mmCIF file of C-alpha atoms in Angstrom:
data_model
loop_
_atom_site.group_PDB
_atom_site.id
_atom_site.type_symbol
_atom_site.label_atom_id
_atom_site.label_comp_id
_atom_site.label_asym_id
_atom_site.label_seq_id
_atom_site.Cartn_x
_atom_site.Cartn_y
_atom_site.Cartn_z
ATOM 1 C CA UNK K 1 143.332 -110.246 30.258
ATOM 2 C CA UNK K 2 146.846 -110.208 29.356
ATOM 3 C CA UNK K 3 148.104 -107.369 31.241
ATOM 4 C CA UNK K 4 149.889 -109.056 34.153
ATOM 5 C CA UNK K 5 151.692 -111.271 31.190
ATOM 6 C CA UNK K 6 152.625 -108.570 28.926
ATOM 7 C CA UNK K 7 154.564 -106.954 32.134
ATOM 8 C CA UNK K 8 156.151 -110.145 33.211
ATOM 9 C CA UNK K 9 157.503 -110.328 29.128
ATOM 10 C CA UNK K 10 158.929 -106.914 29.768
ATOM 11 C CA UNK K 11 160.197 -107.553 33.234
ATOM 12 C CA UNK K 12 162.254 -110.612 32.259
ATOM 13 C CA UNK K 13 164.177 -108.615 29.541
ATOM 14 C CA UNK K 14 165.673 -106.252 32.089
ATOM 15 C CA UNK K 15 169.143 -106.390 32.368
ATOM 16 C CA UNK K 16 172.248 -104.503 33.507
ATOM 17 C CA UNK K 17 172.700 -102.960 30.164
ATOM 18 C CA UNK K 18 168.701 -102.144 29.680
ATOM 19 C CA UNK K 19 165.614 -103.351 28.343
ATOM 20 C CA UNK K 20 166.418 -106.260 25.650
ATOM 21 C CA UNK K 21 163.862 -106.545 22.718
ATOM 22 C CA UNK K 22 162.585 -110.047 23.905
ATOM 23 C CA UNK K 23 162.346 -111.939 27.154
ATOM 24 C CA UNK K 24 163.654 -114.657 25.242
ATOM 25 C CA UNK K 25 167.155 -113.198 25.412
ATOM 26 C CA UNK K 26 168.277 -114.959 22.357
ATOM 27 C CA UNK K 27 170.187 -114.453 18.867
ATOM 28 C CA UNK K 28 169.780 -110.636 17.688
ATOM 29 C CA UNK K 29 167.178 -109.816 20.216
ATOM 30 C CA UNK K 30 169.623 -109.788 23.159
ATOM 31 C CA UNK K 31 170.361 -106.566 22.690
ATOM 32 C CA UNK K 32 169.296 -103.047 23.878
ATOM 33 C CA UNK K 33 167.916 -101.810 20.777
ATOM 34 C CA UNK K 34 167.529 -98.158 21.001
ATOM 35 C CA UNK K 35 163.531 -97.776 19.360
ATOM 36 C CA UNK K 36 162.741 -101.190 21.417
ATOM 37 C CA UNK K 37 163.585 -100.007 24.669
ATOM 38 C CA UNK K 38 162.718 -96.465 24.298
ATOM 39 C CA UNK K 39 158.856 -97.817 23.089
ATOM 40 C CA UNK K 40 158.921 -100.266 25.967
ATOM 41 C CA UNK K 41 160.401 -98.013 28.348
ATOM 42 C CA UNK K 42 157.438 -95.429 27.376
ATOM 43 C CA UNK K 43 154.737 -98.300 27.899
ATOM 44 C CA UNK K 44 156.389 -98.567 31.419
ATOM 45 C CA UNK K 45 155.948 -94.885 31.654
ATOM 46 C CA UNK K 46 152.387 -95.394 30.471
ATOM 47 C CA UNK K 47 151.734 -97.961 33.252
ATOM 48 C CA UNK K 48 153.892 -96.616 36.027
ATOM 49 C CA UNK K 49 155.737 -99.775 36.260
ATOM 50 C CA UNK K 50 158.947 -99.527 38.745
ATOM 51 C CA UNK K 51 160.929 -102.204 37.275
ATOM 52 C CA UNK K 52 160.261 -101.261 33.762
ATOM 53 C CA UNK K 53 160.987 -97.673 34.602
ATOM 54 C CA UNK K 54 164.298 -98.972 36.135
ATOM 55 C CA UNK K 55 165.084 -101.183 32.888
ATOM 56 C CA UNK K 56 164.530 -97.682 30.939
ATOM 57 C CA UNK K 57 166.806 -95.301 32.652
ATOM 58 C CA UNK K 58 169.747 -98.215 31.933
ATOM 59 C CA UNK K 59 168.787 -98.622 28.568
ATOM 60 C CA UNK K 60 169.076 -94.800 28.212
ATOM 61 C CA UNK K 61 172.527 -94.243 29.618
ATOM 62 C CA UNK K 62 173.899 -97.199 28.106
ATOM 63 C CA UNK K 63 172.725 -95.768 24.780
ATOM 64 C CA UNK K 64 173.827 -92.274 25.574
ATOM 65 C CA UNK K 65 177.429 -93.903 26.893
ATOM 66 C CA UNK K 66 177.954 -95.061 23.529
ATOM 67 C CA UNK K 67 176.580 -92.236 21.768
ATOM 68 C CA UNK K 68 178.968 -91.526 18.409
ATOM 69 C CA UNK K 69 181.236 -88.359 18.321
ATOM 70 C CA UNK K 70 178.523 -86.818 15.445
ATOM 71 C CA UNK K 71 175.782 -87.168 18.462
ATOM 72 C CA UNK K 72 174.205 -90.155 16.609
ATOM 73 C CA UNK K 73 172.418 -92.874 19.172
ATOM 74 C CA UNK K 74 173.275 -96.469 18.448
ATOM 75 C CA UNK K 75 171.022 -98.719 16.923
ATOM 76 C CA UNK K 76 172.030 -101.283 19.633
ATOM 77 C CA UNK K 77 174.307 -102.167 22.238
ATOM 78 C CA UNK K 78 175.067 -105.767 23.479
ATOM 79 C CA UNK K 79 177.842 -106.522 26.275
ATOM 80 C CA UNK K 80 179.610 -103.104 25.550
ATOM 81 C CA UNK K 81 179.844 -102.948 21.590
ATOM 82 C CA UNK K 82 177.788 -100.392 19.887
ATOM 83 C CA UNK K 83 176.368 -100.896 16.430
ATOM 84 C CA UNK K 84 174.806 -98.052 14.373
ATOM 85 C CA UNK K 85 173.606 -100.198 11.613
ATOM 86 C CA UNK K 86 174.609 -102.765 9.081
ATOM 87 C CA UNK K 87 173.497 -101.168 5.562
ATOM 88 C CA UNK K 88 172.780 -97.837 6.594
ATOM 89 C CA UNK K 89 172.196 -96.317 9.751
ATOM 90 C CA UNK K 90 169.017 -95.653 11.773
ATOM 91 C CA UNK K 91 167.529 -92.572 12.051
ATOM 92 C CA UNK K 92 164.576 -93.334 14.694
ATOM 93 C CA UNK K 93 167.407 -94.749 16.753
ATOM 94 C CA UNK K 94 168.287 -90.819 17.537
ATOM 95 C CA UNK K 95 165.108 -89.417 17.491
ATOM 96 C CA UNK K 96 163.072 -92.434 20.102
ATOM 97 C CA UNK K 97 166.114 -91.752 22.190
ATOM 98 C CA UNK K 98 165.774 -88.123 22.739
ATOM 99 C CA UNK K 99 162.124 -88.486 22.734
ATOM 100 C CA UNK K 100 161.401 -90.484 25.299
ATOM 101 C CA UNK K 101 164.608 -90.004 27.054
ATOM 102 C CA UNK K 102 162.526 -86.302 27.918
ATOM 103 C CA UNK K 103 159.541 -88.364 28.851
ATOM 104 C CA UNK K 104 161.466 -90.433 31.431
ATOM 105 C CA UNK K 105 163.167 -87.342 32.756
ATOM 106 C CA UNK K 106 159.871 -85.195 32.994
ATOM 107 C CA UNK K 107 158.815 -87.847 35.493
ATOM 108 C CA UNK K 108 161.423 -88.812 37.152
ATOM 109 C CA UNK K 109 162.341 -85.682 39.267
ATOM 110 C CA UNK K 110 165.737 -86.250 39.120
ATOM 111 C CA UNK K 111 167.556 -83.220 38.221
ATOM 112 C CA UNK K 112 171.095 -84.408 38.105
ATOM 113 C CA UNK K 113 170.111 -86.710 35.500
ATOM 114 C CA UNK K 114 168.677 -84.226 34.129
ATOM 115 C CA UNK K 115 171.605 -82.301 33.903
ATOM 116 C CA UNK K 116 173.951 -85.040 32.904
ATOM 117 C CA UNK K 117 172.138 -85.893 29.947
ATOM 118 C CA UNK K 118 171.451 -82.420 28.548
ATOM 119 C CA UNK K 119 174.630 -82.427 26.593
ATOM 120 C CA UNK K 120 173.968 -85.759 24.828
ATOM 121 C CA UNK K 121 170.319 -84.748 24.168
ATOM 122 C CA UNK K 122 171.724 -81.522 22.267
ATOM 123 C CA UNK K 123 174.099 -83.146 20.685
ATOM 124 C CA UNK K 124 171.608 -86.283 19.507
ATOM 125 C CA UNK K 125 169.416 -83.051 18.164
ATOM 126 C CA UNK K 126 172.669 -81.522 16.464
ATOM 127 C CA UNK K 127 172.833 -84.604 14.675
ATOM 128 C CA UNK K 128 169.694 -84.665 13.205
ATOM 129 C CA UNK K 129 169.896 -81.256 12.021
ATOM 130 C CA UNK K 130 173.063 -82.532 9.563
ATOM 131 C CA UNK K 131 170.462 -85.351 8.663
ATOM 132 C CA UNK K 132 168.261 -82.307 6.736
ATOM 133 C CA UNK K 133 170.995 -82.055 4.351
ATOM 134 C CA UNK K 134 169.252 -79.267 2.488
ATOM 135 C CA UNK K 135 168.952 -77.179 5.539
ATOM 136 C CA UNK K 136 165.114 -76.910 4.962
ATOM 137 C CA UNK K 137 163.904 -78.426 7.700
ATOM 138 C CA UNK K 138 162.943 -81.958 7.221
ATOM 139 C CA UNK K 139 165.364 -84.652 8.162
ATOM 140 C CA UNK K 140 166.060 -87.376 5.221
ATOM 141 C CA UNK K 141 166.133 -91.029 5.990
ATOM 142 C CA UNK K 142 168.279 -93.968 3.356
ATOM 143 C CA UNK K 143 166.335 -96.791 2.474
ATOM 144 C CA UNK K 144 166.170 -99.098 5.319
ATOM 145 C CA UNK K 145 167.270 -96.103 7.383
ATOM 146 C CA UNK K 146 164.327 -96.597 10.077
ATOM 147 C CA UNK K 147 161.962 -99.672 11.850
ATOM 148 C CA UNK K 148 160.869 -100.527 8.426
ATOM 149 C CA UNK K 149 164.848 -101.684 7.403
ATOM 150 C CA UNK K 150 163.695 -104.157 4.630
ATOM 151 C CA UNK K 151 161.012 -102.038 3.383
ATOM 152 C CA UNK K 152 160.525 -99.409 0.456
ATOM 153 C CA UNK K 153 160.294 -96.360 1.705
ATOM 154 C CA UNK K 154 163.540 -93.513 2.265
ATOM 155 C CA UNK K 155 163.822 -89.796 1.992
ATOM 156 C CA UNK K 156 161.373 -87.345 3.797
ATOM 157 C CA UNK K 157 159.857 -89.551 5.714
ATOM 158 C CA UNK K 158 156.514 -89.025 7.945
ATOM 159 C CA UNK K 159 157.229 -91.541 10.511
ATOM 160 C CA UNK K 160 160.911 -90.202 11.354
ATOM 161 C CA UNK K 161 159.933 -86.350 10.493
ATOM 162 C CA UNK K 162 157.231 -87.003 13.085
ATOM 163 C CA UNK K 163 159.560 -88.319 15.688
ATOM 164 C CA UNK K 164 162.162 -85.435 15.004
ATOM 165 C CA UNK K 165 159.330 -83.117 15.676
ATOM 166 C CA UNK K 166 158.461 -84.767 19.030
ATOM 167 C CA UNK K 167 162.457 -84.956 19.856
ATOM 168 C CA UNK K 168 162.513 -81.010 19.712
ATOM 169 C CA UNK K 169 159.295 -80.477 21.307
ATOM 170 C CA UNK K 170 160.345 -82.859 24.328
ATOM 171 C CA UNK K 171 163.881 -81.160 24.565
ATOM 172 C CA UNK K 172 162.593 -77.599 24.515
ATOM 173 C CA UNK K 173 160.177 -78.020 27.053
ATOM 174 C CA UNK K 174 162.482 -80.217 29.159
ATOM 175 C CA UNK K 175 165.182 -77.231 29.192
ATOM 176 C CA UNK K 176 162.832 -74.446 28.522
ATOM 177 C CA UNK K 177 164.436 -73.553 25.422
ATOM 178 C CA UNK K 178 162.549 -70.988 23.386
ATOM 179 C CA UNK K 179 164.724 -71.463 20.186
ATOM 180 C CA UNK K 180 163.719 -75.040 20.254
ATOM 181 C CA UNK K 181 160.388 -74.620 20.745
ATOM 182 C CA UNK K 182 159.891 -72.303 17.904
ATOM 183 C CA UNK K 183 161.960 -74.803 15.639
ATOM 184 C CA UNK K 184 159.588 -77.793 17.307
ATOM 185 C CA UNK K 185 156.518 -75.821 15.790
ATOM 186 C CA UNK K 186 158.163 -74.955 12.521
ATOM 187 C CA UNK K 187 158.789 -78.823 12.353
ATOM 188 C CA UNK K 188 155.337 -79.505 12.589
ATOM 189 C CA UNK K 189 154.022 -77.172 10.587
ATOM 190 C CA UNK K 190 156.215 -78.014 7.439
ATOM 191 C CA UNK K 191 155.046 -81.792 8.146
ATOM 192 C CA UNK K 192 151.179 -80.506 8.250
ATOM 193 C CA UNK K 193 151.718 -78.517 5.192
ATOM 194 C CA UNK K 194 153.780 -81.222 2.759
ATOM 195 C CA UNK K 195 152.316 -84.620 3.675
ATOM 196 C CA UNK K 196 148.616 -84.147 2.996
ATOM 197 C CA UNK K 197 146.690 -82.285 0.581
ATOM 198 C CA UNK K 198 145.780 -78.722 2.493
ATOM 199 C CA UNK K 199 145.090 -75.200 1.280
ATOM 200 C CA UNK K 200 147.714 -73.464 3.441
ATOM 201 C CA UNK K 201 149.325 -71.631 0.238
ATOM 202 C CA UNK K 202 153.037 -72.334 1.262
ATOM 203 C CA UNK K 203 155.876 -73.169 -0.959
ATOM 204 C CA UNK K 204 155.934 -76.806 -0.985
ATOM 205 C CA UNK K 205 159.296 -78.933 -0.542
ATOM 206 C CA UNK K 206 157.980 -80.199 -3.925
ATOM 207 C CA UNK K 207 155.965 -78.013 -5.817
ATOM 208 C CA UNK K 208 155.665 -80.197 -8.529
ATOM 209 C CA UNK K 209 155.141 -83.720 -6.615
ATOM 210 C CA UNK K 210 152.702 -82.038 -4.430
ATOM 211 C CA UNK K 211 150.617 -81.006 -7.031
ATOM 212 C CA UNK K 212 150.328 -84.343 -8.485
ATOM 213 C CA UNK K 213 149.917 -86.302 -5.288
ATOM 214 C CA UNK K 214 146.599 -87.684 -4.941
ATOM 215 C CA UNK K 215 144.198 -86.493 -1.803
ATOM 216 C CA UNK K 216 144.285 -89.143 0.872
ATOM 217 C CA UNK K 217 142.393 -89.400 4.139
ATOM 218 C CA UNK K 218 145.879 -90.048 5.974
ATOM 219 C CA UNK K 219 149.481 -88.400 5.910
ATOM 220 C CA UNK K 220 151.730 -89.689 2.818
ATOM 221 C CA UNK K 221 154.121 -91.972 3.917
ATOM 222 C CA UNK K 222 157.247 -90.102 2.396
ATOM 223 C CA UNK K 223 158.424 -87.183 0.126
ATOM 224 C CA UNK K 224 161.373 -87.811 -2.185
ATOM 225 C CA UNK K 225 163.233 -86.084 -5.308
ATOM 226 C CA UNK K 226 161.024 -88.418 -8.080
ATOM 227 C CA UNK K 227 157.991 -87.481 -5.818
ATOM 228 C CA UNK K 228 155.800 -88.564 -3.039
ATOM 229 C CA UNK K 229 155.200 -92.169 -1.628
ATOM 230 C CA UNK K 230 151.581 -92.292 -1.033
ATOM 231 C CA UNK K 231 151.067 -95.474 0.493
ATOM 232 C CA UNK K 232 149.484 -95.475 4.480
ATOM 233 C CA UNK K 233 152.211 -95.806 7.148
ATOM 234 C CA UNK K 234 150.475 -96.709 9.984
ATOM 235 C CA UNK K 235 153.373 -96.024 12.316
ATOM 236 C CA UNK K 236 153.528 -92.568 11.004
ATOM 237 C CA UNK K 237 150.297 -91.876 11.160
ATOM 238 C CA UNK K 238 149.385 -93.640 14.435
ATOM 239 C CA UNK K 239 152.242 -90.916 16.291
ATOM 240 C CA UNK K 240 151.268 -88.139 13.940
ATOM 241 C CA UNK K 241 147.463 -88.210 15.833
ATOM 242 C CA UNK K 242 149.082 -89.365 19.194
ATOM 243 C CA UNK K 243 150.953 -85.915 18.770
ATOM 244 C CA UNK K 244 147.985 -83.982 17.715
ATOM 245 C CA UNK K 245 148.466 -83.482 14.019
ATOM 246 C CA UNK K 246 145.576 -82.171 12.289
ATOM 247 C CA UNK K 247 143.881 -85.029 10.080
ATOM 248 C CA UNK K 248 139.861 -85.136 9.261
ATOM 249 C CA UNK K 249 139.516 -87.746 12.035
ATOM 250 C CA UNK K 250 136.109 -89.384 10.540
ATOM 251 C CA UNK K 251 137.260 -89.585 7.366
ATOM 252 C CA UNK K 252 140.436 -91.630 8.390
ATOM 253 C CA UNK K 253 138.041 -93.856 10.906
ATOM 254 C CA UNK K 254 136.194 -94.846 7.890
ATOM 255 C CA UNK K 255 139.436 -95.305 5.646
ATOM 256 C CA UNK K 256 140.562 -97.610 8.863
ATOM 257 C CA UNK K 257 136.800 -99.469 8.666
ATOM 258 C CA UNK K 258 137.515 -99.899 4.816
ATOM 259 C CA UNK K 259 140.566 -101.465 5.133
ATOM 260 C CA UNK K 260 139.169 -103.611 7.915
ATOM 261 C CA UNK K 261 136.473 -104.894 5.654
ATOM 262 C CA UNK K 262 138.597 -105.612 2.855
ATOM 263 C CA UNK K 263 141.095 -107.780 4.849
ATOM 264 C CA UNK K 264 137.902 -109.294 7.181
ATOM 265 C CA UNK K 265 139.506 -108.240 10.531
ATOM 266 C CA UNK K 266 140.981 -105.467 12.611
ATOM 267 C CA UNK K 267 145.215 -106.282 12.644
ATOM 268 C CA UNK K 268 146.011 -103.475 10.377
ATOM 269 C CA UNK K 269 148.623 -103.736 7.982
ATOM 270 C CA UNK K 270 151.753 -101.510 8.735
ATOM 271 C CA UNK K 271 152.019 -100.373 5.275
ATOM 272 C CA UNK K 272 149.372 -100.212 2.772
ATOM 273 C CA UNK K 273 148.692 -101.303 -0.062
ATOM 274 C CA UNK K 274 150.265 -105.000 -0.376
ATOM 275 C CA UNK K 275 153.232 -105.081 -3.050
ATOM 276 C CA UNK K 276 153.048 -107.955 -5.293
ATOM 277 C CA UNK K 277 155.609 -109.874 -7.620
ATOM 278 C CA UNK K 278 155.367 -107.160 -10.894
ATOM 279 C CA UNK K 279 154.417 -104.322 -8.872
ATOM 280 C CA UNK K 280 156.619 -101.070 -9.210
ATOM 281 C CA UNK K 281 158.354 -101.715 -5.994
ATOM 282 C CA UNK K 282 159.158 -105.248 -6.005
ATOM 283 C CA UNK K 283 162.288 -105.654 -7.446
ATOM 284 C CA UNK K 284 163.397 -102.921 -4.615
ATOM 285 C CA UNK K 285 161.747 -105.029 -1.806
ATOM 286 C CA UNK K 286 163.121 -108.207 -2.798
ATOM 287 C CA UNK K 287 166.976 -107.189 -2.678
ATOM 288 C CA UNK K 288 166.503 -105.732 0.544
ATOM 289 C CA UNK K 289 166.986 -107.662 3.721
ATOM 290 C CA UNK K 290 169.939 -109.251 5.792
ATOM 291 C CA UNK K 291 169.508 -112.806 6.611
ATOM 292 C CA UNK K 292 166.609 -113.961 4.626
ATOM 293 C CA UNK K 293 163.736 -112.656 2.564
ATOM 294 C CA UNK K 294 160.613 -111.959 4.899
ATOM 295 C CA UNK K 295 158.322 -109.379 2.778
ATOM 296 C CA UNK K 296 156.185 -111.767 0.876
ATOM 297 C CA UNK K 297 152.874 -110.082 0.143
ATOM 298 C CA UNK K 298 151.103 -109.607 3.962
ATOM 299 C CA UNK K 299 154.421 -110.647 5.595
ATOM 300 C CA UNK K 300 156.271 -108.643 7.682
ATOM 301 C CA UNK K 301 156.906 -104.806 6.495
ATOM 302 C CA UNK K 302 154.795 -105.766 3.276
ATOM 303 C CA UNK K 303 151.274 -105.848 4.691
ATOM 304 C CA UNK K 304 151.982 -107.960 8.149
ATOM 305 C CA UNK K 305 150.591 -106.315 11.285
ATOM 306 C CA UNK K 306 152.738 -105.178 13.997
ATOM 307 C CA UNK K 307 150.731 -105.318 17.574
ATOM 308 C CA UNK K 308 153.198 -102.917 18.881
ATOM 309 C CA UNK K 309 151.943 -100.074 16.137
ATOM 310 C CA UNK K 310 148.485 -101.000 16.606
ATOM 311 C CA UNK K 311 148.884 -99.951 20.114
ATOM 312 C CA UNK K 312 150.240 -96.786 19.405
ATOM 313 C CA UNK K 313 147.420 -96.374 16.663
ATOM 314 C CA UNK K 314 144.981 -97.133 19.456
ATOM 315 C CA UNK K 315 146.707 -94.070 21.517
ATOM 316 C CA UNK K 316 146.298 -91.736 18.999
ATOM 317 C CA UNK K 317 142.474 -92.467 18.039
ATOM 318 C CA UNK K 318 141.818 -92.292 21.718
ATOM 319 C CA UNK K 319 143.610 -89.193 22.353
ATOM 320 C CA UNK K 320 141.089 -87.680 19.354
ATOM 321 C CA UNK K 321 138.373 -89.074 20.641
ATOM 322 C CA UNK K 322 137.639 -92.160 18.542
ATOM 323 C CA UNK K 323 137.037 -95.817 21.096
ATOM 324 C CA UNK K 324 135.534 -98.064 18.952
ATOM 325 C CA UNK K 325 138.392 -98.395 16.496
ATOM 326 C CA UNK K 326 140.514 -99.366 19.046
ATOM 327 C CA UNK K 327 138.653 -101.566 21.043
ATOM 328 C CA UNK K 328 137.966 -103.334 17.906
ATOM 329 C CA UNK K 329 141.475 -104.065 17.593
ATOM 330 C CA UNK K 330 141.978 -104.944 21.183
ATOM 331 C CA UNK K 331 139.215 -107.425 20.874
ATOM 332 C CA UNK K 332 140.749 -108.661 17.719
ATOM 333 C CA UNK K 333 144.074 -109.485 19.357
ATOM 334 C CA UNK K 334 143.076 -110.900 22.253
ATOM 335 C CA UNK K 335 141.055 -113.195 20.284
ATOM 336 C CA UNK K 336 144.155 -114.181 18.107
ATOM 337 C CA UNK K 337 146.207 -114.717 21.237
ATOM 338 C CA UNK K 338 143.692 -117.157 22.875
ATOM 339 C CA UNK K 339 143.235 -118.930 19.455
ATOM 340 C CA UNK K 340 146.820 -119.181 18.524
ATOM 341 C CA UNK K 341 148.216 -119.898 21.357
ATOM 342 C CA UNK K 342 150.998 -117.657 20.912
ATOM 343 C CA UNK K 343 151.245 -114.854 23.002
ATOM 344 C CA UNK K 344 153.253 -111.072 22.032
ATOM 345 C CA UNK K 345 154.731 -112.643 18.782
ATOM 346 C CA UNK K 346 156.539 -110.295 16.612
ATOM 347 C CA UNK K 347 153.499 -109.635 13.664
ATOM 348 C CA UNK K 348 150.634 -111.537 11.865
ATOM 349 C CA UNK K 349 150.278 -112.154 8.464
ATOM 350 C CA UNK K 350 147.093 -110.285 7.389
ATOM 351 C CA UNK K 351 146.144 -112.978 4.469
ATOM 352 C CA UNK K 352 145.774 -115.813 7.024
ATOM 353 C CA UNK K 353 146.520 -114.349 10.570
ATOM 354 C CA UNK K 354 149.471 -116.605 11.301
ATOM 355 C CA UNK K 355 151.629 -115.598 14.259
ATOM 356 C CA UNK K 356 155.290 -114.883 13.451
ATOM 357 C CA UNK K 357 158.438 -113.441 14.237
ATOM 358 C CA UNK K 358 159.681 -113.861 17.570
ATOM 359 C CA UNK K 359 158.110 -114.711 20.894
ATOM 360 C CA UNK K 360 157.623 -113.084 24.077
ATOM 361 C CA UNK K 361 158.461 -109.861 21.969
ATOM 362 C CA UNK K 362 158.599 -106.708 24.207
ATOM 363 C CA UNK K 363 157.277 -104.582 21.461
ATOM 364 C CA UNK K 364 153.918 -106.652 21.419
ATOM 365 C CA UNK K 365 153.456 -106.662 24.945
ATOM 366 C CA UNK K 366 154.168 -102.992 24.954
ATOM 367 C CA UNK K 367 151.709 -102.536 22.330
ATOM 368 C CA UNK K 368 149.436 -104.621 23.890
ATOM 369 C CA UNK K 369 149.531 -102.510 27.442
ATOM 370 C CA UNK K 370 148.897 -99.134 24.867
ATOM 371 C CA UNK K 371 145.825 -100.773 23.635
ATOM 372 C CA UNK K 372 144.357 -101.248 26.670
ATOM 373 C CA UNK K 373 145.204 -97.939 28.102
ATOM 374 C CA UNK K 374 142.222 -96.402 29.051
ATOM 375 C CA UNK K 375 142.199 -92.445 27.150
ATOM 376 C CA UNK K 376 141.314 -90.583 30.585
ATOM 377 C CA UNK K 377 144.584 -92.046 32.094
ATOM 378 C CA UNK K 378 146.675 -90.579 28.912
ATOM 379 C CA UNK K 379 149.628 -88.789 29.896
ATOM 380 C CA UNK K 380 149.812 -85.273 28.766
ATOM 381 C CA UNK K 381 152.139 -84.227 25.925
#
């Protein structure tokens, strides 16, 4: 229903530097953001759109040009000036760039570009290695260090480590590197053994915290020195599903259905449960923002619903053979766009389903393209 409009929004964001965050090209969104341009570019790979793929290649090269000496990829670039983050750096800028650059190169057939980008890709992986800190295999992200930069998750986060696995896996495959292949598999197993209750019997990252953590039908959001953050991180779980991590898919589907019944709709929250004033994490949440406080209950990262990650969830569920939930998400999203008249807004509040944030966001247009992707057409990973 909205496919051509979604493609139009993304195509309008293509500039000489690459894919901008929004077709409106204003304010902070008129930049080549690493995570935005890579996710948007991946949507272009899925639909094989030449204009979007051209924008993705420009984004890849722009970000590589401004790679830091330690291998870190910028959070964003605008008019030749790079930013690596304001309060803290962004772990996922580097992981998204590596993973999607490899996805692009696999399909481009451009061997000279593969050669050109090999050294930057390996330097980026080297940077991620230093972010383990304890040399035990999982990367550590500071508070505000990924897409949910005004939220409360930090430490060994599910989202960042699943992305790191994808980055390792893709570089290993592209350059036929057996050592990296082994490292990728080790990383996958570390995540599988440490982010969900299981009977593997291996030594855990944090034995005491693991023993005390509650069994959930999903992967926990994060592990820190003071224990587990047992919240549901929709983005991290969606990516884990898409990358074929092991999860009881029926129990997970039942959990998603329970959330939809609680909220009375299928615009599922990015993080759950919602944090309210008086909760332990409220103080941490209310002080973490750059321009204005957006994380009121049911809003933004604090229970807001983001079409981009509903798109990734749809891809992940379809890859696992679940189709009824993606269908309901799509129907809900299309209905809201028809009803509200605001297309591809940044996020929705989950209490009143208000369309909020920036309009014509490439993130949301990309999420829609993922939602309508047929299971049989999913690319092999």
